[in-house]
Amino acid sequence: MPKALIIGGGVAGPAVALFLQRAGWDVEVFEARAAPDSFGGLFLNVATNGLAVLETLGLRNRLVADGHLCPYMEMRSGRGRRLGIVPNGPAGAPERGSVVVRREWLNSVLRDATDAAGIRFTWNARLDRIEESGTGVTAHFVDGTSATGDILIGCDGVGSPTRRWIDPAAPEPAYTGLLSIGGFARVDGLAPTPLTQHMVFGARGFFGYLVRDDGTVYWFANPAKPEIDRDALRALSPDTWLNELRALHADDPYPVPQILDTATGPIGAYGIYELAHVPHWHRERVVALGDAVHATSPSAGQGASLALEDAIVLARCLRDEPDHESAFARFEDLRRPRAEEVVAYSRAIGRHKSVTSSRFAVMIRDALLPLFLRGAMRDTRNNHLYEHVIPWERSHPGS
Ligand SMILES: Cc1cc2nc3c(=O)[nH]c(=O)nc-3n(C[C@H](O)[C@H](O)[C@H](O)COP(=O)(O)OP(=O)(O)OC[C@H]3O[C@@H](n4cnc5c(N)ncnc54)[C@H](O)[C@@H]3O)c2cc1C
């Protein structure tokens, strides 16, 4: 039985492990973190297309059980004026809309499935370097241990060492100029927002929130800031972030200031990066997928779903192609156009989040957005983003 070493136990890693095991591979997942983090990564939108991949794994219902169904996004101006509603999923099909879940819930649903399938998942295994021989590939980890397999699959995220091994000249992720800072809160009297996530073009920054049926608020802000090193971001205390955000959003409409006033627990702060075009996705016995080769800003809510799509497509290629070289090449051919389209689309949305200091520009935006958004609920031009279904069966070789 051929063996795949899978580096990274986030989204793509466990998913590709599950699919490859179905295809008859021996798989093992190696994750750099020491243990699961129940708060890490806050929450994220799993889009219709990502849910379809989870459905194929039999995991959709479990994921949705702890999710906030979000087929709609309501936009408001910094003065509280309703600018419009857009679908968060295929237009005209709210029953197939996207869902917002805690990130660790998505991670643990996938990980529980790998556990149940008997797939080895090793924590504290940080890939240090890769070594190829004519007959196999060896992953060397920072703690001095190593593992050898027939192929190595890099699911190691935006900072991917695998990407750099494939191509030492690979581009580095580009900072978008925005941070994503968020957490959880509870505001007395604030009503739940069923089926909806709210987005506010605040006076000095973009803010999003939803309220679960039990009153828990999931919130995030996107302040525009010069790039800050990841460790420095982590080192800043929740109070530092909250004080800054309270000042930034003080003039925004209810409930934005109230959410920031009642925010509790840790605050997550992340730089938003993207990789619009990575020239090489594979070399010899090594391939990379997910954020490692096409990191997208969160604006389109599609990064995790793209990673899930990559997982099923790569496993199909390894199942159906005669050898790993042709499988990797086919995988890249199938995935690159879609991934790059989504990264570009998400970047275009993100531009609207950047704050303008010109009151005139804000007035124009607030006047024009309702016109743009008026037909959004019936506009099917983006449906292909959500309706990209990839069957596991062999009968659809071109998809
Ligand atoms: C603030 C923010 C909000 C986001 N919101 C959304 C959203 O709403 N919807 C959405 O779809 N996407 C969202 N994304 C993007 C989404 O998180 C990613 O696209 C998705 O997680 C990619 O999955 P992945 O498996 O490729 O990488 P990851 O989920 O990042 O997993 C990579 C894993 O590899 C591990 N790793 C890294 N280096 C090594 C190493 N050397 N050795 C071993 N393991 C290693 C990491 O610890 C990690 O567990 C958001 C991203 C950010 C930063």
mmCIF file of C-alpha atoms in Angstrom, residues 178-398:
data_model
loop_
_atom_site.group_PDB
_atom_site.id
_atom_site.type_symbol
_atom_site.label_atom_id
_atom_site.label_comp_id
_atom_site.label_asym_id
_atom_site.label_seq_id
_atom_site.Cartn_x
_atom_site.Cartn_y
_atom_site.Cartn_z
ATOM 1 C CA LEU A 178 -5.882 44.749 7.021
ATOM 2 C CA LEU A 179 -5.928 42.922 10.329
ATOM 3 C CA SER A 180 -8.707 40.641 11.446
ATOM 4 C CA ILE A 181 -9.340 40.992 15.165
ATOM 5 C CA GLY A 182 -12.214 39.227 16.800
ATOM 6 C CA GLY A 183 -13.719 37.310 19.644
ATOM 7 C CA PHE A 184 -16.920 36.576 21.487
ATOM 8 C CA ALA A 185 -19.292 38.745 23.512
ATOM 9 C CA ARG A 186 -22.737 38.850 25.073
ATOM 10 C CA VAL A 187 -24.834 42.023 24.993
ATOM 11 C CA ASP A 188 -27.893 42.157 27.269
ATOM 12 C CA GLY A 189 -31.048 42.441 25.185
ATOM 13 C CA LEU A 190 -29.344 41.979 21.816
ATOM 14 C CA ALA A 191 -31.618 39.754 19.736
ATOM 15 C CA PRO A 192 -30.290 36.712 17.843
ATOM 16 C CA THR A 193 -29.622 37.181 14.124
ATOM 17 C CA PRO A 194 -31.006 33.957 12.633
ATOM 18 C CA LEU A 195 -29.731 33.094 9.137
ATOM 19 C CA THR A 196 -27.789 36.353 8.984
ATOM 20 C CA GLN A 197 -24.361 37.837 9.562
ATOM 21 C CA HIS A 198 -24.255 41.637 9.849
ATOM 22 C CA MET A 199 -21.543 43.772 8.268
ATOM 23 C CA VAL A 200 -21.067 47.431 9.142
ATOM 24 C CA PHE A 201 -19.020 49.893 7.073
ATOM 25 C CA GLY A 202 -18.052 51.793 10.224
ATOM 26 C CA ALA A 203 -16.792 55.346 10.282
ATOM 27 C CA ARG A 204 -13.195 54.228 10.786
ATOM 28 C CA GLY A 205 -13.241 50.493 10.109
ATOM 29 C CA PHE A 206 -15.221 47.485 8.933
ATOM 30 C CA PHE A 207 -17.050 45.399 11.569
ATOM 31 C CA GLY A 208 -18.952 42.103 11.355
ATOM 32 C CA TYR A 209 -21.061 40.212 13.854
ATOM 33 C CA LEU A 210 -23.750 37.606 14.333
ATOM 34 C CA VAL A 211 -25.755 36.656 17.410
ATOM 35 C CA ARG A 212 -26.434 33.001 18.110
ATOM 36 C CA ASP A 213 -29.733 31.804 19.541
ATOM 37 C CA ASP A 214 -28.185 31.555 23.016
ATOM 38 C CA GLY A 215 -27.080 35.211 22.835
ATOM 39 C CA THR A 216 -23.386 34.569 22.134
ATOM 40 C CA VAL A 217 -22.018 37.184 19.759
ATOM 41 C CA TYR A 218 -19.321 36.269 17.235
ATOM 42 C CA TRP A 219 -17.608 39.497 16.149
ATOM 43 C CA PHE A 220 -14.657 40.693 14.122
ATOM 44 C CA ALA A 221 -13.154 44.004 13.039
ATOM 45 C CA ASN A 222 -10.849 44.733 10.106
ATOM 46 C CA PRO A 223 -8.702 47.726 11.053
ATOM 47 C CA ALA A 224 -6.320 48.961 8.385
ATOM 48 C CA LYS A 225 -2.784 48.836 9.822
ATOM 49 C CA PRO A 226 0.808 48.547 8.709
ATOM 50 C CA GLU A 227 2.097 44.981 8.824
ATOM 51 C CA ILE A 228 2.799 43.676 12.327
ATOM 52 C CA ASP A 229 4.890 40.598 12.956
ATOM 53 C CA ARG A 230 2.855 37.536 14.026
ATOM 54 C CA ASP A 231 4.562 37.159 17.395
ATOM 55 C CA ALA A 232 4.104 40.867 18.103
ATOM 56 C CA LEU A 233 0.397 40.514 17.281
ATOM 57 C CA ARG A 234 0.081 37.653 19.731
ATOM 58 C CA ALA A 235 1.991 39.522 22.414
ATOM 59 C CA LEU A 236 -0.509 42.387 22.563
ATOM 60 C CA SER A 237 -3.028 41.963 25.372
ATOM 61 C CA PRO A 238 -6.802 41.694 24.797
ATOM 62 C CA ASP A 239 -7.210 45.016 26.619
ATOM 63 C CA THR A 240 -4.834 46.746 24.229
ATOM 64 C CA TRP A 241 -6.848 45.536 21.245
ATOM 65 C CA LEU A 242 -10.195 46.291 22.839
ATOM 66 C CA ASN A 243 -9.182 49.813 23.806
ATOM 67 C CA GLU A 244 -8.019 50.475 20.283
ATOM 68 C CA LEU A 245 -11.156 49.016 18.714
ATOM 69 C CA ARG A 246 -13.469 50.826 21.133
ATOM 70 C CA ALA A 247 -11.943 54.105 20.036
ATOM 71 C CA LEU A 248 -12.087 53.144 16.362
ATOM 72 C CA HIS A 249 -15.748 52.122 16.497
ATOM 73 C CA ALA A 250 -17.026 54.591 19.110
ATOM 74 C CA ASP A 251 -19.190 56.434 16.567
ATOM 75 C CA ASP A 252 -20.618 53.322 14.915
ATOM 76 C CA PRO A 253 -24.269 52.305 15.266
ATOM 77 C CA TYR A 254 -25.763 49.934 17.841
ATOM 78 C CA PRO A 255 -24.710 47.269 18.680
ATOM 79 C CA VAL A 256 -21.079 47.710 17.549
ATOM 80 C CA PRO A 257 -19.803 49.743 20.555
ATOM 81 C CA GLN A 258 -21.858 47.574 22.921
ATOM 82 C CA ILE A 259 -20.317 44.386 21.532
ATOM 83 C CA LEU A 260 -16.836 45.777 22.077
ATOM 84 C CA ASP A 261 -17.765 46.891 25.591
ATOM 85 C CA THR A 262 -18.939 43.410 26.559
ATOM 86 C CA ALA A 263 -16.301 41.360 24.741
ATOM 87 C CA THR A 264 -14.970 38.661 27.034
ATOM 88 C CA GLY A 265 -12.192 36.099 26.904
ATOM 89 C CA PRO A 266 -9.231 36.077 24.588
ATOM 90 C CA ILE A 267 -9.051 38.225 21.494
ATOM 91 C CA GLY A 268 -7.637 36.793 18.267
ATOM 92 C CA ALA A 269 -5.593 39.102 16.032
ATOM 93 C CA TYR A 270 -4.388 37.996 12.610
ATOM 94 C CA GLY A 271 -2.737 39.723 9.686
ATOM 95 C CA ILE A 272 -4.628 39.083 6.465
ATOM 96 C CA TYR A 273 -2.369 37.709 3.743
ATOM 97 C CA GLU A 274 -2.906 36.325 0.302
ATOM 98 C CA LEU A 275 -1.055 34.354 -2.343
ATOM 99 C CA ALA A 276 -2.532 35.245 -5.708
ATOM 100 C CA HIS A 277 -0.251 33.112 -7.866
ATOM 101 C CA VAL A 278 2.226 30.449 -6.802
ATOM 102 C CA PRO A 279 3.983 29.238 -9.956
ATOM 103 C CA HIS A 280 4.731 25.681 -8.805
ATOM 104 C CA TRP A 281 2.459 23.498 -6.700
ATOM 105 C CA HIS A 282 4.521 20.301 -6.842
ATOM 106 C CA ARG A 283 8.000 18.936 -7.382
ATOM 107 C CA GLU A 284 9.095 15.317 -7.547
ATOM 108 C CA ARG A 285 7.323 13.458 -4.715
ATOM 109 C CA VAL A 286 5.990 16.574 -2.994
ATOM 110 C CA VAL A 287 2.786 18.539 -3.600
ATOM 111 C CA ALA A 288 1.111 21.360 -1.661
ATOM 112 C CA LEU A 289 -2.509 22.421 -1.398
ATOM 113 C CA GLY A 290 -4.859 24.769 0.439
ATOM 114 C CA ASP A 291 -3.475 28.036 1.789
ATOM 115 C CA ALA A 292 0.046 26.808 1.107
ATOM 116 C CA VAL A 293 -0.457 27.562 -2.594
ATOM 117 C CA HIS A 294 -3.453 29.912 -2.826
ATOM 118 C CA ALA A 295 -4.106 31.727 0.441
ATOM 119 C CA THR A 296 -7.110 34.003 0.103
ATOM 120 C CA SER A 297 -8.258 36.872 2.270
ATOM 121 C CA PRO A 298 -11.345 35.959 4.329
ATOM 122 C CA SER A 299 -13.607 38.472 2.582
ATOM 123 C CA ALA A 300 -15.227 35.855 0.343
ATOM 124 C CA GLY A 301 -15.370 33.287 3.173
ATOM 125 C CA GLN A 302 -13.907 30.639 0.854
ATOM 126 C CA GLY A 303 -10.365 29.706 2.014
ATOM 127 C CA ALA A 304 -11.344 26.657 4.055
ATOM 128 C CA SER A 305 -13.800 25.532 1.386
ATOM 129 C CA LEU A 306 -11.114 25.751 -1.292
ATOM 130 C CA ALA A 307 -8.845 23.670 0.950
ATOM 131 C CA LEU A 308 -11.587 21.035 1.263
ATOM 132 C CA GLU A 309 -12.114 21.038 -2.507
ATOM 133 C CA ASP A 310 -8.368 20.611 -3.060
ATOM 134 C CA ALA A 311 -8.403 17.620 -0.724
ATOM 135 C CA ILE A 312 -11.007 15.665 -2.667
ATOM 136 C CA VAL A 313 -9.551 16.590 -6.058
ATOM 137 C CA LEU A 314 -5.982 15.606 -5.121
ATOM 138 C CA ALA A 315 -7.171 12.276 -3.694
ATOM 139 C CA ARG A 316 -9.202 11.600 -6.850
ATOM 140 C CA CYS A 317 -6.178 12.340 -9.023
ATOM 141 C CA LEU A 318 -3.959 10.026 -6.960
ATOM 142 C CA ARG A 319 -6.640 7.360 -7.235
ATOM 143 C CA ASP A 320 -7.226 7.719 -10.979
ATOM 144 C CA GLU A 321 -3.882 8.682 -12.518
ATOM 145 C CA PRO A 322 -1.195 6.060 -13.179
ATOM 146 C CA ASP A 323 1.492 7.664 -10.978
ATOM 147 C CA HIS A 324 2.035 10.540 -8.565
ATOM 148 C CA GLU A 325 3.694 12.823 -11.154
ATOM 149 C CA SER A 326 0.675 12.767 -13.457
ATOM 150 C CA ALA A 327 -1.668 12.977 -10.473
ATOM 151 C CA PHE A 328 0.058 16.131 -9.174
ATOM 152 C CA ALA A 329 0.057 17.719 -12.644
ATOM 153 C CA ARG A 330 -3.631 16.927 -13.183
ATOM 154 C CA PHE A 331 -4.460 18.257 -9.723
ATOM 155 C CA GLU A 332 -2.782 21.571 -10.430
ATOM 156 C CA ASP A 333 -4.477 21.854 -13.840
ATOM 157 C CA LEU A 334 -7.892 21.247 -12.322
ATOM 158 C CA ARG A 335 -7.505 23.494 -9.313
ATOM 159 C CA ARG A 336 -5.389 26.481 -10.283
ATOM 160 C CA PRO A 337 -7.987 28.420 -12.336
ATOM 161 C CA ARG A 338 -10.666 28.143 -9.692
ATOM 162 C CA ALA A 339 -8.393 28.900 -6.754
ATOM 163 C CA GLU A 340 -6.917 31.960 -8.440
ATOM 164 C CA GLU A 341 -10.361 33.214 -9.427
ATOM 165 C CA VAL A 342 -11.542 33.018 -5.817
ATOM 166 C CA VAL A 343 -8.420 34.757 -4.465
ATOM 167 C CA ALA A 344 -8.984 37.616 -6.936
ATOM 168 C CA TYR A 345 -12.695 37.808 -6.134
ATOM 169 C CA SER A 346 -12.004 37.946 -2.409
ATOM 170 C CA ARG A 347 -9.412 40.652 -2.928
ATOM 171 C CA ALA A 348 -11.958 42.736 -4.853
ATOM 172 C CA ILE A 349 -14.447 42.465 -1.979
ATOM 173 C CA GLY A 350 -11.719 43.365 0.507
ATOM 174 C CA ARG A 351 -11.078 46.668 -1.243
ATOM 175 C CA HIS A 352 -14.471 47.903 -0.033
ATOM 176 C CA LYS A 353 -13.359 47.292 3.548
ATOM 177 C CA SER A 354 -10.496 49.739 3.398
ATOM 178 C CA VAL A 355 -11.492 52.884 5.143
ATOM 179 C CA THR A 356 -11.472 56.177 3.419
ATOM 180 C CA SER A 357 -10.909 59.289 5.464
ATOM 181 C CA SER A 358 -12.846 61.363 2.924
ATOM 182 C CA ARG A 359 -16.411 62.067 4.062
ATOM 183 C CA PHE A 360 -17.321 62.699 0.468
ATOM 184 C CA ALA A 361 -16.102 59.241 -0.584
ATOM 185 C CA VAL A 362 -18.108 57.680 2.260
ATOM 186 C CA MET A 363 -21.228 59.542 1.117
ATOM 187 C CA ILE A 364 -20.746 58.301 -2.446
ATOM 188 C CA ARG A 365 -20.158 54.720 -1.260
ATOM 189 C CA ASP A 366 -23.227 54.771 0.983
ATOM 190 C CA ALA A 367 -25.312 56.188 -1.835
ATOM 191 C CA LEU A 368 -24.084 53.742 -4.467
ATOM 192 C CA LEU A 369 -23.912 50.491 -2.489
ATOM 193 C CA PRO A 370 -27.699 50.174 -2.133
ATOM 194 C CA LEU A 371 -27.974 50.452 -5.920
ATOM 195 C CA PHE A 372 -25.341 47.742 -6.423
ATOM 196 C CA LEU A 373 -26.870 45.537 -3.759
ATOM 197 C CA ARG A 374 -30.490 46.001 -4.869
ATOM 198 C CA GLY A 375 -30.446 43.076 -7.277
ATOM 199 C CA ALA A 376 -27.960 40.966 -5.291
ATOM 200 C CA MET A 377 -30.527 38.542 -3.928
ATOM 201 C CA ARG A 378 -31.449 37.518 -7.490
ATOM 202 C CA ASP A 379 -28.011 37.902 -9.047
ATOM 203 C CA THR A 380 -26.782 34.429 -9.968
ATOM 204 C CA ARG A 381 -23.432 35.521 -11.422
ATOM 205 C CA ASN A 382 -21.542 34.232 -8.362
ATOM 206 C CA ASN A 383 -23.491 31.003 -8.054
ATOM 207 C CA HIS A 384 -20.676 29.029 -9.699
ATOM 208 C CA LEU A 385 -18.497 29.831 -6.682
ATOM 209 C CA TYR A 386 -20.890 27.923 -4.454
ATOM 210 C CA GLU A 387 -22.236 25.276 -6.802
ATOM 211 C CA HIS A 388 -18.882 23.688 -7.538
ATOM 212 C CA VAL A 389 -19.665 20.111 -6.579
ATOM 213 C CA ILE A 390 -16.883 17.516 -6.888
ATOM 214 C CA PRO A 391 -18.188 13.973 -6.760
ATOM 215 C CA TRP A 392 -16.007 11.218 -5.373
ATOM 216 C CA GLU A 393 -17.255 8.643 -7.873
ATOM 217 C CA ARG A 394 -15.230 8.018 -11.016
ATOM 218 C CA SER A 395 -18.073 8.826 -13.404
ATOM 219 C CA HIS A 396 -17.230 12.546 -13.701
ATOM 220 C CA PRO A 397 -13.568 12.625 -14.686
ATOM 221 C CA GLY A 398 -13.550 16.228 -15.849
#
